[in-house]
CSV table of C-alpha atoms in Angstrom, one decimal:
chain,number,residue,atom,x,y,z
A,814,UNK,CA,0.0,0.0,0.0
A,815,UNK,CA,2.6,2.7,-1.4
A,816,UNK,CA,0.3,5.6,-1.7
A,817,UNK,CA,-0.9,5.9,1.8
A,818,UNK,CA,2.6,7.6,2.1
A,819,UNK,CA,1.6,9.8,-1.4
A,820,UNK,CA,1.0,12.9,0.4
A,821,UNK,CA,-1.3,15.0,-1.8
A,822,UNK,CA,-1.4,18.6,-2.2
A,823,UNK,CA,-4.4,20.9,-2.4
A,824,UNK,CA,-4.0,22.2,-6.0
A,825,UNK,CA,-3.0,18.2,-7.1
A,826,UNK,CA,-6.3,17.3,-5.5
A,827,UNK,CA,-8.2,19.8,-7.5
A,828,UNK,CA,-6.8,18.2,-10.7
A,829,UNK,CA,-8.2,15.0,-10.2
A,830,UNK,CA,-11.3,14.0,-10.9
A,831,UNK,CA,-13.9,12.2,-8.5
A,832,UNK,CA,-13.7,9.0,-10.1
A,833,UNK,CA,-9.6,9.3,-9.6
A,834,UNK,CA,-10.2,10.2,-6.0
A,835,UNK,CA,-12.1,7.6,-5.3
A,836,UNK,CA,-9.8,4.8,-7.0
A,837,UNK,CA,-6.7,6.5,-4.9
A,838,UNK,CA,-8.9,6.3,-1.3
A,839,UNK,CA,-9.7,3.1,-2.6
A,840,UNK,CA,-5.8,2.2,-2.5
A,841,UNK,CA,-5.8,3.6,1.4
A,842,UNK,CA,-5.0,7.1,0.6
A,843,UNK,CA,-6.1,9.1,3.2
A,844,UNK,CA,-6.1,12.4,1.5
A,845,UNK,CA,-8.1,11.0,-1.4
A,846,UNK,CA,-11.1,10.3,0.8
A,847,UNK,CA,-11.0,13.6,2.9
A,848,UNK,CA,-10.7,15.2,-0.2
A,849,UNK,CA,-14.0,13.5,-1.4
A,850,UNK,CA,-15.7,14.1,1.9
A,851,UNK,CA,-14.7,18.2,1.5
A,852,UNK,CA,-15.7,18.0,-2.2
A,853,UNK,CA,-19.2,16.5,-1.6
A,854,UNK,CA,-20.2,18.0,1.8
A,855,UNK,CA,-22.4,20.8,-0.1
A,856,UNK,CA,-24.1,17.8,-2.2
A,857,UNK,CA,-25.1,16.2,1.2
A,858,UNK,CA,-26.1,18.6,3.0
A,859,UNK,CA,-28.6,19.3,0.2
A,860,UNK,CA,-29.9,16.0,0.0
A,861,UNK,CA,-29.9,15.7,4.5
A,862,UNK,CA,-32.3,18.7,3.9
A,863,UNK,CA,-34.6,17.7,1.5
A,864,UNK,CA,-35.1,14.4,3.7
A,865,UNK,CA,-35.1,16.5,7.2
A,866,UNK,CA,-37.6,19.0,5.9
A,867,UNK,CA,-40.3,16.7,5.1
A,868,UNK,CA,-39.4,13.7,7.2
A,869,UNK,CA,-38.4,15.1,10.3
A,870,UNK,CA,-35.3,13.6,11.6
A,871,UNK,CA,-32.3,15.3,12.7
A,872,UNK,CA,-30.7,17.1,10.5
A,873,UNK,CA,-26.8,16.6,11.7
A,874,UNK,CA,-28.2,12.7,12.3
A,875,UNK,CA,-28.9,12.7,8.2
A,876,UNK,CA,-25.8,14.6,7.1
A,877,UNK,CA,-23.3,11.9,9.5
A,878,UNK,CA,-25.5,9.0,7.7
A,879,UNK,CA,-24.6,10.8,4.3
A,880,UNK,CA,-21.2,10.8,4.8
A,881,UNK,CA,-21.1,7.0,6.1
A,882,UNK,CA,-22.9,6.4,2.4
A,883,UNK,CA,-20.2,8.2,0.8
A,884,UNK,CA,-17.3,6.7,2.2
A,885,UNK,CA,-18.8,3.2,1.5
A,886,UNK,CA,-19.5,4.1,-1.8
A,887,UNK,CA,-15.7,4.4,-2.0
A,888,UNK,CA,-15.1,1.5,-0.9
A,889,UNK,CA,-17.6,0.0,-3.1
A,890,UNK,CA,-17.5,1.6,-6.5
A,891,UNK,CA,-15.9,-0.6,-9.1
A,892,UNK,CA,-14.8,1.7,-12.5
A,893,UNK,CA,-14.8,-1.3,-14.8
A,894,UNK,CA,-18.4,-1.5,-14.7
A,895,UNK,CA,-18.5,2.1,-16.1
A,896,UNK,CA,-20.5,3.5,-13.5
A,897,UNK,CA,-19.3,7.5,-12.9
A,898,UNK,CA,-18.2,7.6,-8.8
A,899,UNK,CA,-20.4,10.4,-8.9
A,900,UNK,CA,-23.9,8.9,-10.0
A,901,UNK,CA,-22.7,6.0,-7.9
A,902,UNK,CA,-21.9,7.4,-4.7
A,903,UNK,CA,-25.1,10.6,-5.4
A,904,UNK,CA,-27.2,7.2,-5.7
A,905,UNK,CA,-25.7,5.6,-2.2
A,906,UNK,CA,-26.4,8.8,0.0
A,907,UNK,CA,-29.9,8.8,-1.6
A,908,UNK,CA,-30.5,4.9,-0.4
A,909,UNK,CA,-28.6,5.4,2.4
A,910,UNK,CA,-31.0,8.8,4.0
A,911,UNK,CA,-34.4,7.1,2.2
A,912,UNK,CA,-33.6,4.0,4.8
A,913,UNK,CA,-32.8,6.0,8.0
A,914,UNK,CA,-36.2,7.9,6.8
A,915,UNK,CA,-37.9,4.9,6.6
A,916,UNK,CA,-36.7,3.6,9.6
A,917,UNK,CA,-37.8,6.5,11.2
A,918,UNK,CA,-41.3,6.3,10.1
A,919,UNK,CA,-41.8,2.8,11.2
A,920,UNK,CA,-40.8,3.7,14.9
A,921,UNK,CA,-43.1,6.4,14.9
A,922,UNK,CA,-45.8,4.8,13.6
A,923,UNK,CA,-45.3,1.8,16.0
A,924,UNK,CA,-48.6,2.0,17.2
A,925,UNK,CA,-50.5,1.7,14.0
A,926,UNK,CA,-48.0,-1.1,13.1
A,927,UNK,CA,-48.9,-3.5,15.9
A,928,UNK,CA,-52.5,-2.9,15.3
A,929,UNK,CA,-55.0,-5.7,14.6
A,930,UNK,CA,-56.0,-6.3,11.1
A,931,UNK,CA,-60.4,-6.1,11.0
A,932,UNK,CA,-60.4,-7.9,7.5
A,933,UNK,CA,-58.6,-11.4,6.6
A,934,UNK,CA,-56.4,-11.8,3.8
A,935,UNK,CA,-59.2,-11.9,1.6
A,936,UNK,CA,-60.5,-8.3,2.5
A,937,UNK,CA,-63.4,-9.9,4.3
A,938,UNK,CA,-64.2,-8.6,8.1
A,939,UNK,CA,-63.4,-11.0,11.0
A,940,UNK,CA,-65.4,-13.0,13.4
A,941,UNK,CA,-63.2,-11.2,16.0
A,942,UNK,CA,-65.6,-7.7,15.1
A,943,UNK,CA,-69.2,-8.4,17.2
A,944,UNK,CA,-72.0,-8.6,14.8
A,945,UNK,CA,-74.1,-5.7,15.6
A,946,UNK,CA,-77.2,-6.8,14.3
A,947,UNK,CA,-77.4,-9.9,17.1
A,948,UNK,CA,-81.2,-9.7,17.8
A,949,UNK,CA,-80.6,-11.1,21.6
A,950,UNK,CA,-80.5,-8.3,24.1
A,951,UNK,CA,-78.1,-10.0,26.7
A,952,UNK,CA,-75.2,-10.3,23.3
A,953,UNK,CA,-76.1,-6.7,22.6
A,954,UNK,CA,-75.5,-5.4,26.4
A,955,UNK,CA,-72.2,-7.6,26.8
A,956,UNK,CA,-70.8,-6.3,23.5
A,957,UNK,CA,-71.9,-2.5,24.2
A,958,UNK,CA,-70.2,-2.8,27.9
A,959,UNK,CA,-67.0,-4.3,25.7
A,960,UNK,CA,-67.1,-1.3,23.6
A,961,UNK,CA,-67.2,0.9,26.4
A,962,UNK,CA,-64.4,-0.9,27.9
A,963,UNK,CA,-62.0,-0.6,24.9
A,964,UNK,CA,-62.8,3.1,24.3
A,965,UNK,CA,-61.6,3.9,28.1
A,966,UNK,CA,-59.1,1.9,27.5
A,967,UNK,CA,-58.3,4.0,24.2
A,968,UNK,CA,-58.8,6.9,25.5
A,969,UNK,CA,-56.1,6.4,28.5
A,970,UNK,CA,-53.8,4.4,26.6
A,971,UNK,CA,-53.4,6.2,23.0
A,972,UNK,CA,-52.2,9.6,22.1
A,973,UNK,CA,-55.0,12.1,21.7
A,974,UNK,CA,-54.9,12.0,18.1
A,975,UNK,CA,-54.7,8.5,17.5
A,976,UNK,CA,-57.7,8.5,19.6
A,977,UNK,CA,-60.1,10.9,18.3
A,978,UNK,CA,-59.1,8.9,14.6
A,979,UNK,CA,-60.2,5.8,16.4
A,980,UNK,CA,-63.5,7.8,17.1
A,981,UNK,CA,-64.1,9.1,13.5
């Protein structure tokens, strides 16, 4: 691993080109790969923002993931397949921010995940929903005291808008 030693200079670095960057930080130069990191820090913070504004996760949180994305995309990118280490690595940070995003969204939405399904896999309703239109008056006064029951319990246990949606 010669060129770990190469030390590079700031106006040798601006002569190269990504793709030459990349293939030199692939080697274990250490410049090459801060000078990568530098050179796209304005492309990821542009993309962290588009995901923080309309996702809502932490914006220094997005920008750190977007880095990791880069540098693996350095350590990934393979020339021969012709792939520019620009649409390959502008490609990584996207998959990389649209996971945490994701990720992100499922934990926050936890309690709608880990709900109970009313229809089968058919789209028809359970047997586990009461059948309203029971015609014996002791079923309809045990299901309308269960009812009652599982709306306190709503009402105590979710978050206020998750219960008034649950009240709709």
């Amino acid at each position: 691993m010669e060129n770990k030693a190469i030390t590079l200079t700031e106006s040798e670095i601006a002569l190269l080109t990504d793709d030459e960057l990349a293939l030199l930080a692939q080697k274990g130069n250490d410049d090459a790969i801060t000078a990568l990191i530098v050179r796209y820090k304005p492309f990821i913070k542009m993309v962290a923002r588009k995901y923080f504004i309309y996702r809502g996760v932490d914006s220094d949180d997005l920008v750190q993931e977007a880095t990791l994305a880069l540098i693996k995309a350095v350590q990934h990118h393979d020339a021969s397949k012709g792939t520019k280490f620009k649409s390959f690595a502008s490609q990584c940070i996207d998959n990389r921010l649209r996971d945490i995003v994701r990720l992100n969204h499922t934990i926050n939405n936890e309690g709608f995940n880990s709900s109970i399904s009313l229809t089968d896999l058919d789209g028809n309703e359970t047997d586990k929903i009461t059948d309203s239109s029971s015609t014996d008056p002791l079923d309809q006064a045990i299901s309308n005291e269960a009812m009652e029951k599982i709306v306190d319990i709503a009402k105590q246990e979710l978050p206020k808008k998750q219960y008034d949606v649950l009240m709709l």
